mmCIF file of C-alpha atoms in Angstrom:
data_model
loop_
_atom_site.group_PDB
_atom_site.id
_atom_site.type_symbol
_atom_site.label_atom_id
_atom_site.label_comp_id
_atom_site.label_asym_id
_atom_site.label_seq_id
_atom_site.Cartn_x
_atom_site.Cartn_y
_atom_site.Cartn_z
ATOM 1 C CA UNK A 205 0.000 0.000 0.000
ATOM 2 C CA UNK A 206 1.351 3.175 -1.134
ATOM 3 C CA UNK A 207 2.242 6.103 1.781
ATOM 4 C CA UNK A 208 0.694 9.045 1.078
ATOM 5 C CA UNK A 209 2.616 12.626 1.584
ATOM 6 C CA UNK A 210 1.078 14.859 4.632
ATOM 7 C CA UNK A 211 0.388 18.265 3.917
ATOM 8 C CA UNK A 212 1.155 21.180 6.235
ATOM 9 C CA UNK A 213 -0.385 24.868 6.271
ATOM 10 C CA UNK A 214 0.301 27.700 8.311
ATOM 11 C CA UNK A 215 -2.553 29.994 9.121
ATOM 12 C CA UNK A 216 -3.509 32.214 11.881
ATOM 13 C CA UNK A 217 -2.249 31.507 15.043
ATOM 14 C CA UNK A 218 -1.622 27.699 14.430
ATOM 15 C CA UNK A 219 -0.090 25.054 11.749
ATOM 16 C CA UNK A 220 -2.450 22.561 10.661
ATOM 17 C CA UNK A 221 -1.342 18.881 9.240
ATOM 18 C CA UNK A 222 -3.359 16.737 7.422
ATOM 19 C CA UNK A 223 -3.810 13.974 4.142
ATOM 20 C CA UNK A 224 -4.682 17.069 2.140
ATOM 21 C CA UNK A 225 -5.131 20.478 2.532
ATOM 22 C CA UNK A 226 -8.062 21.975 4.007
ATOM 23 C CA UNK A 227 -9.951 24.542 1.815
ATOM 24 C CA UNK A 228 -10.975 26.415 5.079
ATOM 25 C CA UNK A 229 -8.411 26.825 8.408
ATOM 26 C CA UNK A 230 -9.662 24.206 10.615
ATOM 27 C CA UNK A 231 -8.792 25.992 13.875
ATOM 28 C CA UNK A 232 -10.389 29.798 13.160
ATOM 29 C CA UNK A 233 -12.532 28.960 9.781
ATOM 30 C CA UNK A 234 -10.804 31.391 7.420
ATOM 31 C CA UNK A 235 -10.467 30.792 3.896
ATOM 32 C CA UNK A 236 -6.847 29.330 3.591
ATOM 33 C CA UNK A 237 -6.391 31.576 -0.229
ATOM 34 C CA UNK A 238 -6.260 34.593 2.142
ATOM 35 C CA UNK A 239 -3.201 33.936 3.603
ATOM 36 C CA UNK A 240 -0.425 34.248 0.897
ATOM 37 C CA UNK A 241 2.718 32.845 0.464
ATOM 38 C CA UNK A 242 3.569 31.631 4.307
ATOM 39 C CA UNK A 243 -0.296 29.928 4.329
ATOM 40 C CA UNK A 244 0.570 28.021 0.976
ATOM 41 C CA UNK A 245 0.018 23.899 1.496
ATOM 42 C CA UNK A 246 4.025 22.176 1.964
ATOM 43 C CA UNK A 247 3.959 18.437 1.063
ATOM 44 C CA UNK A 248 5.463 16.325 3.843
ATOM 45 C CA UNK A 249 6.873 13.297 2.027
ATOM 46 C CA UNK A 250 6.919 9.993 3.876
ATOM 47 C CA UNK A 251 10.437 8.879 5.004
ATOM 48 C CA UNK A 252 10.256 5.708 4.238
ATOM 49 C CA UNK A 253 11.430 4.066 1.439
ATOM 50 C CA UNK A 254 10.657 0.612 -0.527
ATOM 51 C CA UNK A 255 14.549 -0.753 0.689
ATOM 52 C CA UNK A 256 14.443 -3.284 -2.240
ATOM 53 C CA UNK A 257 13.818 -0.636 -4.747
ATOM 54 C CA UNK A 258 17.273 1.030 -3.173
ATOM 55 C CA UNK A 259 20.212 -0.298 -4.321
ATOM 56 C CA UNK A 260 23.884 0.159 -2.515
ATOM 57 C CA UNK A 261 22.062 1.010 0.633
ATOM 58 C CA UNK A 262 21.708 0.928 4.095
ATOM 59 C CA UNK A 263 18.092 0.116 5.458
ATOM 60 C CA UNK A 264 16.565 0.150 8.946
ATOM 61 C CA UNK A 265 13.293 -1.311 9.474
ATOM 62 C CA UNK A 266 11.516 -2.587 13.026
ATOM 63 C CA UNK A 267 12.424 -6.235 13.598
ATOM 64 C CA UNK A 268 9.076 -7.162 13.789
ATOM 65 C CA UNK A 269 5.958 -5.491 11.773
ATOM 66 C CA UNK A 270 6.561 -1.802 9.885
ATOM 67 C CA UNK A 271 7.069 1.408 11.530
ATOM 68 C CA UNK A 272 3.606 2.860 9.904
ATOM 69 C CA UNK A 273 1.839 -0.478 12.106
ATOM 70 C CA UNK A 274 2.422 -0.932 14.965
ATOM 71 C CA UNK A 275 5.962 0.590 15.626
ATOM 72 C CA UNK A 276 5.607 2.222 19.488
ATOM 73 C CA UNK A 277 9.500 4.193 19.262
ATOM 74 C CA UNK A 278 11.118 1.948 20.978
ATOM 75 C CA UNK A 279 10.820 -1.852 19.812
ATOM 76 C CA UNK A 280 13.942 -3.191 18.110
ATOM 77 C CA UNK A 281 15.319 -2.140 14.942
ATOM 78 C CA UNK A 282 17.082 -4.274 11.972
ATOM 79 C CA UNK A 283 19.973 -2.939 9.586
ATOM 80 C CA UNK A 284 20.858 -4.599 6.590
ATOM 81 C CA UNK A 285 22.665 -3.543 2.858
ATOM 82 C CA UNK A 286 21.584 -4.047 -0.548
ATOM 83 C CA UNK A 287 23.306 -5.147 -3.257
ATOM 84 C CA UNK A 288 22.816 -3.803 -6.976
ATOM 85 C CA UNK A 289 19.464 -5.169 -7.401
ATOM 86 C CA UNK A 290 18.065 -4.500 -3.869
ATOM 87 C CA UNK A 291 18.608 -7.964 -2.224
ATOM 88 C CA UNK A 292 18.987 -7.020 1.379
ATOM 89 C CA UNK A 293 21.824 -8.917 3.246
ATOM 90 C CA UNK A 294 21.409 -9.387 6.963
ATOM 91 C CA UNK A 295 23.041 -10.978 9.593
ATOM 92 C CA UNK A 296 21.062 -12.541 12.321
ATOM 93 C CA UNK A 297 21.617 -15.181 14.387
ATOM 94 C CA UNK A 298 20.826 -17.810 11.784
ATOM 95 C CA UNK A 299 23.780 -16.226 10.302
ATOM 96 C CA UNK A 300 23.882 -13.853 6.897
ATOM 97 C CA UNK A 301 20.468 -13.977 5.127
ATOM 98 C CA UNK A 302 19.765 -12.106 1.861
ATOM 99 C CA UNK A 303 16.152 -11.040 1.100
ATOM 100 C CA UNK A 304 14.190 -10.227 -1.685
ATOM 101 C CA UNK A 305 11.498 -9.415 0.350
ATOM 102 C CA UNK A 306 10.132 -8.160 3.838
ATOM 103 C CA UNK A 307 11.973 -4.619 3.990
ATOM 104 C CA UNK A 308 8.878 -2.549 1.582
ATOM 105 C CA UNK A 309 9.522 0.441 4.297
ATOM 106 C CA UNK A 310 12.396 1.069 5.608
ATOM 107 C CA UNK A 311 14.746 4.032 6.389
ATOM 108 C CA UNK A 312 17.374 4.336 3.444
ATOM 109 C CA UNK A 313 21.006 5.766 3.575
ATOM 110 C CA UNK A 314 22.354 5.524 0.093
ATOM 111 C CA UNK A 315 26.014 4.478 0.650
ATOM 112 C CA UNK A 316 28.271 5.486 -2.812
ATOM 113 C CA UNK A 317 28.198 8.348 -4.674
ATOM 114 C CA UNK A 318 27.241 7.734 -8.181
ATOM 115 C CA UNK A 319 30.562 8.740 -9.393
ATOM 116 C CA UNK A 320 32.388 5.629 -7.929
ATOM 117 C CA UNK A 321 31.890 4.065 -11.370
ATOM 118 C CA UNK A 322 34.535 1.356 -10.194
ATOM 119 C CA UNK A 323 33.197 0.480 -6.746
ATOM 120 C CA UNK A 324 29.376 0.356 -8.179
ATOM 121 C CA UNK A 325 30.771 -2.807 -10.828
ATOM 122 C CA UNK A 326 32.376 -4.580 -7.897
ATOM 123 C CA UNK A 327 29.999 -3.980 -4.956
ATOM 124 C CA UNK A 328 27.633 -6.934 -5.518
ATOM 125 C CA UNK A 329 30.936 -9.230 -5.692
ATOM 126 C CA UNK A 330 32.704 -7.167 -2.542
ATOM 127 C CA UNK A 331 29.648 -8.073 -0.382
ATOM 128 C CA UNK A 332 28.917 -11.578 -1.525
ATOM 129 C CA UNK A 333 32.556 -12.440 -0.452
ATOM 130 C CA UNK A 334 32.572 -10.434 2.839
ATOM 131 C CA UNK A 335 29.414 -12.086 3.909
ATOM 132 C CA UNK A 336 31.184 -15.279 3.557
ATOM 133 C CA UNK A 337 34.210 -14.346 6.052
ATOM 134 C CA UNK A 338 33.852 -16.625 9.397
ATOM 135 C CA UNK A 339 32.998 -13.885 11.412
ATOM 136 C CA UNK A 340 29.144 -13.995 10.591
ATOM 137 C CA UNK A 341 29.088 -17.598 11.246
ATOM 138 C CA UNK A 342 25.406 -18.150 12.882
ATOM 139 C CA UNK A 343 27.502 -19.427 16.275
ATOM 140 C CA UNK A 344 29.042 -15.595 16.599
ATOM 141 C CA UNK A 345 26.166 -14.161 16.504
ATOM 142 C CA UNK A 346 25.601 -11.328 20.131
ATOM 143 C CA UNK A 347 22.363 -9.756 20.494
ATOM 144 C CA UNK A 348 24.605 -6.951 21.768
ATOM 145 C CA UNK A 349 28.385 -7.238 21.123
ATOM 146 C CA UNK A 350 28.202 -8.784 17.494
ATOM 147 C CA UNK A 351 24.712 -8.024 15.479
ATOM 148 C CA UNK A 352 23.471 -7.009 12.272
ATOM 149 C CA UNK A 353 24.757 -3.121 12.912
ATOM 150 C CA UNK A 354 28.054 -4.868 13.194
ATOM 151 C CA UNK A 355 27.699 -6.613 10.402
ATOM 152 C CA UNK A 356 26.696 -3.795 8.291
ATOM 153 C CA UNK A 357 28.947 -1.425 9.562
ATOM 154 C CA UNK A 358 32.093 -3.649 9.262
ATOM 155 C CA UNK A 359 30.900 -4.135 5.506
ATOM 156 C CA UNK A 360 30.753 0.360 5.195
ATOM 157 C CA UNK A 361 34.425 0.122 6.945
ATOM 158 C CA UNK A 362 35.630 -2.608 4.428
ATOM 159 C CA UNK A 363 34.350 -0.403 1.165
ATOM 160 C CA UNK A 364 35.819 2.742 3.305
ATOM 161 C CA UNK A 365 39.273 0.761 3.639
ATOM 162 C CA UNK A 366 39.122 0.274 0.041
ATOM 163 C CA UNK A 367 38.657 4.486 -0.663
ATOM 164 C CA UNK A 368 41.945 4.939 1.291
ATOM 165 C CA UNK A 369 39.581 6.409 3.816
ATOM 166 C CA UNK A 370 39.296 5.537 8.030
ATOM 167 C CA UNK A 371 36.854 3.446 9.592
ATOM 168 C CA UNK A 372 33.310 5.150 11.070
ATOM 169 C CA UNK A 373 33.012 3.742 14.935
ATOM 170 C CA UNK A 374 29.406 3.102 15.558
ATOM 171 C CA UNK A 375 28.830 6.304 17.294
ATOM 172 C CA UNK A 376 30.118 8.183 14.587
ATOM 173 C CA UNK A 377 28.102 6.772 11.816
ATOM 174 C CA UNK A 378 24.871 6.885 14.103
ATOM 175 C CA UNK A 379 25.333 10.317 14.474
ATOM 176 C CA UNK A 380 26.223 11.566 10.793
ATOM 177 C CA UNK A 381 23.711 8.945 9.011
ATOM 178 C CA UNK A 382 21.474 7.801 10.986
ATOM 179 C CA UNK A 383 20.274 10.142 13.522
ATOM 180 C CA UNK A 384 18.874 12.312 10.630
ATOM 181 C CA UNK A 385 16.604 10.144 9.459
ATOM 182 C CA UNK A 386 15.779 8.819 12.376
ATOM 183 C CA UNK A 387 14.728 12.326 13.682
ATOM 184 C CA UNK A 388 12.233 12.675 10.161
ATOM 185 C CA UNK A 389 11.064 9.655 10.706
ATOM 186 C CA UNK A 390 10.051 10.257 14.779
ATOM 187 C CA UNK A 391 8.445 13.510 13.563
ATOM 188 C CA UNK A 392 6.503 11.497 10.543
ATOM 189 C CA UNK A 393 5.141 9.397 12.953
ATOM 190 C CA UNK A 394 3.822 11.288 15.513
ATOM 191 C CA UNK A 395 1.829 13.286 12.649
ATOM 192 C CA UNK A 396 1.063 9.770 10.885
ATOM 193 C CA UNK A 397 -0.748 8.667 14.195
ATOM 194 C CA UNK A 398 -2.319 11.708 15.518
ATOM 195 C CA UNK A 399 -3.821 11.512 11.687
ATOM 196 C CA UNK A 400 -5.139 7.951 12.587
ATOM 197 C CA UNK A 401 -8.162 9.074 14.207
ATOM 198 C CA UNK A 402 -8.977 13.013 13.085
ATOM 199 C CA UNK A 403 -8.665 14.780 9.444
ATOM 200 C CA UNK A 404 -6.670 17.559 10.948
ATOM 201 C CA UNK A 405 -3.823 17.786 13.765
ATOM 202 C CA UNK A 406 -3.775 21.524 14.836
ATOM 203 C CA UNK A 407 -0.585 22.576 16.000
ATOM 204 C CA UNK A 408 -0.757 26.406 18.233
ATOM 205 C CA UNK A 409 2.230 28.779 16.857
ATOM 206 C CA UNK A 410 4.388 30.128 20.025
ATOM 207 C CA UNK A 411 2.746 34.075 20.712
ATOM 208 C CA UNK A 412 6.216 35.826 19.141
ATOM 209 C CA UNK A 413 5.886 33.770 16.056
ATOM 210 C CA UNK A 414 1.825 33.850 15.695
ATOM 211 C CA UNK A 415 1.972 37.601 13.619
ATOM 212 C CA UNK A 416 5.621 37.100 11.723
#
């Protein structure tokens, strides 16, 4: 099922989200055309991505179920990388899988620049082989020391080692790739389920910003 965009429109003294734009401000009934320029409908696209339709990438998706149903914030999270043609290879602890299905919404971090001509011809080959090393044996497998963000992240490291370029810690590459999505996606959410139940969230503007 395809995710529809939200729309957002500042009027008034409030913002208003909603599946489409109202044709009259749901929290003081003015005609929206009024407003101008600042009251003009913005298209929220959805965050999340169809991860088999991404290719060189690094997806997160909810272990179990899809963030859209039944995601609360805090249930556990799975990271995996595509190849060329948007198999996604995980590492669990029934060792390295590689899916052609099961990740249709994910969070996406494309991971080469389209320049890297060279790299893009060898990447389906680079991560077939590293997925064979010993280290993702099923028996190695930590729920918290060695997982499928180690996995994943040892794979970025081994095309970064290949660039001439140093390793990302886990921290590091949280913080510069991840946390930005993650942050869209939390915000996404909260207006995708206050949208569950009414047409319109109504959202007050702060008094100093209410007039500007």
């Amino acid at each position: 099922r395809r995710v529809m965009a939200l729309v957002r429109v500042r009027h008034c003294s409030a913002v208003v989200y909603g599946r489409r734009a109202p044709l009259r401000c749901p929290a003081c009934g003015g005609t929206l055309g009024a407003g101008g320029l600042p009251a003009a409908p913005v298209t929220l696209r959805c965050p999340f991505r169809h991860g088999h339709g991404q290719p060189r990438a690094f997806l997160v998706r909810p272990t179990r179920g899809t963030f859209l149903r039944g995601y609360d914030g805090s249930s556990d999270l799975h990271v995996g990388i595509t190849n060329s043609q948007g198999v996604v290879y995980n590492y669990d602890q029934e060792g390295v899988h590689r899916a052609c299905s099961g990740w249709e919404q994910c969070l996406c971090i494309p991971l080469l620049q389209p320049h890297l001509w060279e790299l893009q011809q060898h990447w389906d080959h680079l991560l077939e082989q590293f997925s064979q090393g010993e280290a993702w044996l099923p028996h190695r497998y930590n729920e918290q020391e060695h997982n499928c963000y180690t996995y994943a992240l040892a794979f970025i490291n081994h095309i970064l080692s290949r660039q001439g370029k140093r390793p990302l810690s886990k921290g590091e590459f949280t913080e510069r790739f991840v946390m930005p999505q993650s942050r869209k996606a939390s915000r996404y959410l909260t207006l995708h389920q206050q949208l569950a139940h009414s047409d319109f969230y109504i959202v007050p503007l702060p008094e100093e910003e209410q007039n500007s």
